[in-house]
Amino acid sequence: MPTVASITAAIEADAQNQAYTKAGLHPLFKVMPSATMLILSQAPSRQAQAAMTFWHDPSGDRLRQWLGVSDEEFYHAGKIAVMPLDFYYPGKGGRGDLPPRKGFAEKWHPPLLALMPHLQMTLLIGMYAQKYYLGKRRQSTLTATVAHYQDYLPEYFPLVHPSPLNYGWLHQHPWFEQQVVPDLQQRVRALL
């Protein structure tokens, strides 16, 4: 059976990732057999990739606030796995970061998911993660999918991205922090 180390080596050796490997960048994810919760998102930020620490940016600060966990719990409790759709920062586009590369999640998620038999809930952060994992089950908009998050429980918990750029969305949708976040925190606490 493959291990995290052997899969990581295969990711780094893959021709699709050679530019990153040659630049000394490693795939940014965290998978462990004891994980009960998985955080799935688009890709690491430029800041997280530079620090080689996932969610090491203002978005991560807000995410930990939403989850109701400390930095210590988030990074070291052994219960929270992190696996974006692409394990490398994809670069900047015209309206923010570029999307995750096609084919990456299809290739690397299945063997890594097989190493986490105790997962009970997967957070789907942002449109790309929701589109990939919910497919036709998602609502017509990200807002509607997040508003109907209970339809996807207990397996999935869809969330808006915690980016500071989403301040306007959070201001327009106060129900998210009033209703969704407290439910999320309760579920996270139970899983930890």
Tab-separated table of C-alpha atoms in Angstrom:
chain	number	residue	atom	x	y	z
A	1	MET	CA	0.000	0.000	0.000
A	2	PRO	CA	1.333	3.467	-0.855
A	3	THR	CA	2.402	5.759	1.989
A	4	VAL	CA	2.296	9.541	2.316
A	5	ALA	CA	6.061	9.575	1.699
A	6	SER	CA	5.859	7.438	-1.449
A	7	ILE	CA	2.943	9.464	-2.851
A	8	THR	CA	4.778	12.720	-2.081
A	9	ALA	CA	7.837	11.427	-3.928
A	10	ALA	CA	5.655	10.482	-6.900
A	11	ILE	CA	4.025	13.938	-6.919
A	12	GLU	CA	7.429	15.640	-6.901
A	13	ALA	CA	8.705	13.356	-9.686
A	14	ASP	CA	5.620	13.869	-11.871
A	15	ALA	CA	6.393	15.782	-15.087
A	16	GLN	CA	3.414	18.077	-14.381
A	17	ASN	CA	5.208	19.354	-11.268
A	18	GLN	CA	8.813	19.512	-12.455
A	19	ALA	CA	8.995	23.315	-12.523
A	20	TYR	CA	7.995	23.419	-8.848
A	21	THR	CA	10.356	20.623	-7.863
A	22	LYS	CA	13.270	22.264	-9.680
A	23	ALA	CA	12.483	25.509	-7.842
A	24	GLY	CA	12.744	23.645	-4.518
A	25	LEU	CA	9.011	23.801	-3.805
A	26	HIS	CA	7.300	20.824	-2.228
A	27	PRO	CA	3.618	19.858	-2.542
A	28	LEU	CA	1.623	21.536	0.203
A	29	PHE	CA	-0.851	19.165	1.877
A	30	LYS	CA	-1.228	17.252	5.125
A	31	VAL	CA	-2.607	13.737	5.316
A	32	MET	CA	-2.562	11.456	8.342
A	33	PRO	CA	-4.426	8.238	9.267
A	34	SER	CA	-5.814	9.801	12.462
A	35	ALA	CA	-7.592	12.656	10.627
A	36	THR	CA	-11.308	13.032	11.286
A	37	MET	CA	-11.745	16.222	9.260
A	38	LEU	CA	-10.436	17.232	5.836
A	39	ILE	CA	-10.123	20.781	4.519
A	40	LEU	CA	-10.419	20.912	0.739
A	41	SER	CA	-9.836	24.161	-1.117
A	42	GLN	CA	-8.523	25.531	-4.392
A	43	ALA	CA	-4.735	25.684	-3.907
A	44	PRO	CA	-2.164	27.142	-1.523
A	45	SER	CA	-1.767	30.911	-1.565
A	46	ARG	CA	1.486	32.499	-2.700
A	47	GLN	CA	2.216	33.366	0.943
A	48	ALA	CA	1.514	29.820	2.169
A	49	GLN	CA	3.656	28.314	-0.610
A	50	ALA	CA	6.550	30.649	0.251
A	51	ALA	CA	6.297	29.710	3.951
A	52	MET	CA	5.698	26.024	3.087
A	53	THR	CA	2.855	26.063	5.628
A	54	PHE	CA	-0.730	25.596	4.463
A	55	TRP	CA	-3.253	28.296	5.439
A	56	HIS	CA	-0.361	30.488	6.629
A	57	ASP	CA	-1.989	33.763	5.571
A	58	PRO	CA	-4.908	36.062	6.486
A	59	SER	CA	-7.352	33.550	4.967
A	60	GLY	CA	-6.000	30.903	7.333
A	61	ASP	CA	-6.421	33.211	10.306
A	62	ARG	CA	-10.093	33.701	9.441
A	63	LEU	CA	-10.576	29.986	8.737
A	64	ARG	CA	-9.242	29.057	12.187
A	65	GLN	CA	-11.580	31.665	13.687
A	66	TRP	CA	-14.547	30.127	11.854
A	67	LEU	CA	-13.505	26.643	12.995
A	68	GLY	CA	-13.024	27.818	16.575
A	69	VAL	CA	-9.567	26.259	16.816
A	70	SER	CA	-6.176	27.538	17.923
A	71	ASP	CA	-3.088	27.428	15.713
A	72	GLU	CA	-1.858	24.546	17.868
A	73	GLU	CA	-5.052	22.513	17.300
A	74	PHE	CA	-5.122	23.336	13.613
A	75	TYR	CA	-1.545	22.339	12.866
A	76	HIS	CA	-0.725	19.739	15.527
A	77	ALA	CA	-3.857	17.977	16.851
A	78	GLY	CA	-3.503	15.178	14.307
A	79	LYS	CA	-7.201	15.424	13.427
A	80	ILE	CA	-7.276	18.052	10.653
A	81	ALA	CA	-6.023	17.072	7.200
A	82	VAL	CA	-5.527	19.580	4.382
A	83	MET	CA	-5.696	18.640	0.731
A	84	PRO	CA	-6.296	21.339	-1.891
A	85	LEU	CA	-7.283	20.575	-5.478
A	86	ASP	CA	-3.719	21.522	-6.448
A	87	PHE	CA	-0.811	21.239	-4.003
A	88	TYR	CA	1.116	24.143	-5.529
A	89	TYR	CA	0.381	27.871	-5.888
A	90	PRO	CA	-0.937	28.174	-9.465
A	91	GLY	CA	0.050	31.810	-10.072
A	92	LYS	CA	-1.801	35.068	-10.461
A	93	GLY	CA	-4.584	35.621	-12.968
A	94	GLY	CA	-6.541	38.641	-14.097
A	95	ARG	CA	-9.009	38.413	-11.208
A	96	GLY	CA	-7.085	36.749	-8.410
A	97	ASP	CA	-5.219	33.467	-8.304
A	98	LEU	CA	-5.377	31.099	-11.245
A	99	PRO	CA	-7.602	28.018	-10.850
A	100	PRO	CA	-6.132	24.685	-9.802
A	101	ARG	CA	-4.611	22.724	-12.659
A	102	LYS	CA	-6.888	20.241	-14.375
A	103	GLY	CA	-6.187	16.586	-13.681
A	104	PHE	CA	-4.232	17.156	-10.479
A	105	ALA	CA	-6.957	16.227	-7.970
A	106	GLU	CA	-8.130	13.325	-10.128
A	107	LYS	CA	-4.653	11.850	-10.010
A	108	TRP	CA	-3.586	12.456	-6.401
A	109	HIS	CA	-6.695	12.668	-4.233
A	110	PRO	CA	-7.832	9.016	-4.435
A	111	PRO	CA	-4.600	7.449	-3.111
A	112	LEU	CA	-4.339	10.058	-0.350
A	113	LEU	CA	-7.989	9.719	0.682
A	114	ALA	CA	-7.419	5.969	1.001
A	115	LEU	CA	-4.880	6.725	3.754
A	116	MET	CA	-7.500	8.467	5.932
A	117	PRO	CA	-10.051	5.848	7.035
A	118	HIS	CA	-11.464	7.915	9.926
A	119	LEU	CA	-12.624	10.993	8.013
A	120	GLN	CA	-16.075	12.069	9.117
A	121	MET	CA	-16.444	15.523	7.549
A	122	THR	CA	-14.880	17.332	4.598
A	123	LEU	CA	-14.985	21.118	4.389
A	124	LEU	CA	-15.424	22.228	0.781
A	125	ILE	CA	-14.012	25.734	0.709
A	126	GLY	CA	-14.916	27.794	-2.329
A	127	MET	CA	-16.468	27.188	-5.713
A	128	TYR	CA	-13.769	24.924	-7.171
A	129	ALA	CA	-13.867	22.417	-4.290
A	130	GLN	CA	-17.676	22.412	-4.263
A	131	LYS	CA	-17.881	21.943	-8.025
A	132	TYR	CA	-15.379	19.089	-7.958
A	133	TYR	CA	-16.808	17.153	-5.000
A	134	LEU	CA	-20.525	17.967	-5.170
A	135	GLY	CA	-20.898	18.059	-8.946
A	136	LYS	CA	-24.558	18.304	-9.933
A	137	ARG	CA	-25.622	18.096	-6.277
A	138	ARG	CA	-24.520	21.688	-5.666
A	139	GLN	CA	-26.892	24.616	-5.968
A	140	SER	CA	-26.830	27.091	-8.870
A	141	THR	CA	-24.581	29.524	-6.937
A	142	LEU	CA	-21.918	29.271	-4.254
A	143	THR	CA	-24.101	31.371	-1.941
A	144	ALA	CA	-27.028	28.984	-2.338
A	145	THR	CA	-24.794	25.952	-1.801
A	146	VAL	CA	-23.420	27.435	1.431
A	147	ALA	CA	-26.921	28.464	2.559
A	148	HIS	CA	-28.098	24.862	2.037
A	149	TYR	CA	-25.023	23.357	3.706
A	150	GLN	CA	-27.183	21.038	5.833
A	151	ASP	CA	-28.218	19.196	2.656
A	152	TYR	CA	-24.645	17.888	2.343
A	153	LEU	CA	-24.000	16.907	5.946
A	154	PRO	CA	-22.506	14.906	7.533
A	155	GLU	CA	-20.060	14.088	4.725
A	156	TYR	CA	-19.507	17.577	3.317
A	157	PHE	CA	-19.704	21.084	4.777
A	158	PRO	CA	-19.538	23.728	1.994
A	159	LEU	CA	-18.077	27.121	2.928
A	160	VAL	CA	-17.264	30.398	1.240
A	161	HIS	CA	-13.527	31.097	1.022
A	162	PRO	CA	-12.259	32.944	4.126
A	163	SER	CA	-10.217	35.365	2.008
A	164	PRO	CA	-10.182	39.008	3.142
A	165	LEU	CA	-11.371	39.746	-0.419
A	166	ASN	CA	-14.718	38.186	0.554
A	167	TYR	CA	-15.485	40.928	3.087
A	168	GLY	CA	-18.305	42.199	0.847
A	169	TRP	CA	-19.892	38.746	0.627
A	170	LEU	CA	-19.762	38.330	4.414
A	171	HIS	CA	-21.267	41.789	4.905
A	172	GLN	CA	-24.119	41.002	2.488
A	173	HIS	CA	-24.808	37.598	4.062
A	174	PRO	CA	-24.753	38.046	7.874
A	175	TRP	CA	-26.564	34.714	8.290
A	176	PHE	CA	-23.271	32.967	7.513
A	177	GLU	CA	-21.453	34.109	10.653
A	178	GLN	CA	-24.659	34.133	12.732
A	179	GLN	CA	-25.890	30.626	11.859
A	180	VAL	CA	-23.422	28.610	9.789
A	181	VAL	CA	-20.227	29.358	11.740
A	182	PRO	CA	-21.649	28.359	15.163
A	183	ASP	CA	-22.875	25.050	13.699
A	184	LEU	CA	-19.477	24.508	12.084
A	185	GLN	CA	-17.669	25.180	15.371
A	186	GLN	CA	-19.867	22.722	17.229
A	187	ARG	CA	-19.210	19.985	14.667
A	188	VAL	CA	-15.462	20.682	14.613
A	189	ARG	CA	-15.267	20.541	18.405
A	190	ALA	CA	-16.985	17.126	18.352
A	191	LEU	CA	-14.493	15.833	15.764
A	192	LEU	CA	-11.493	17.047	17.722
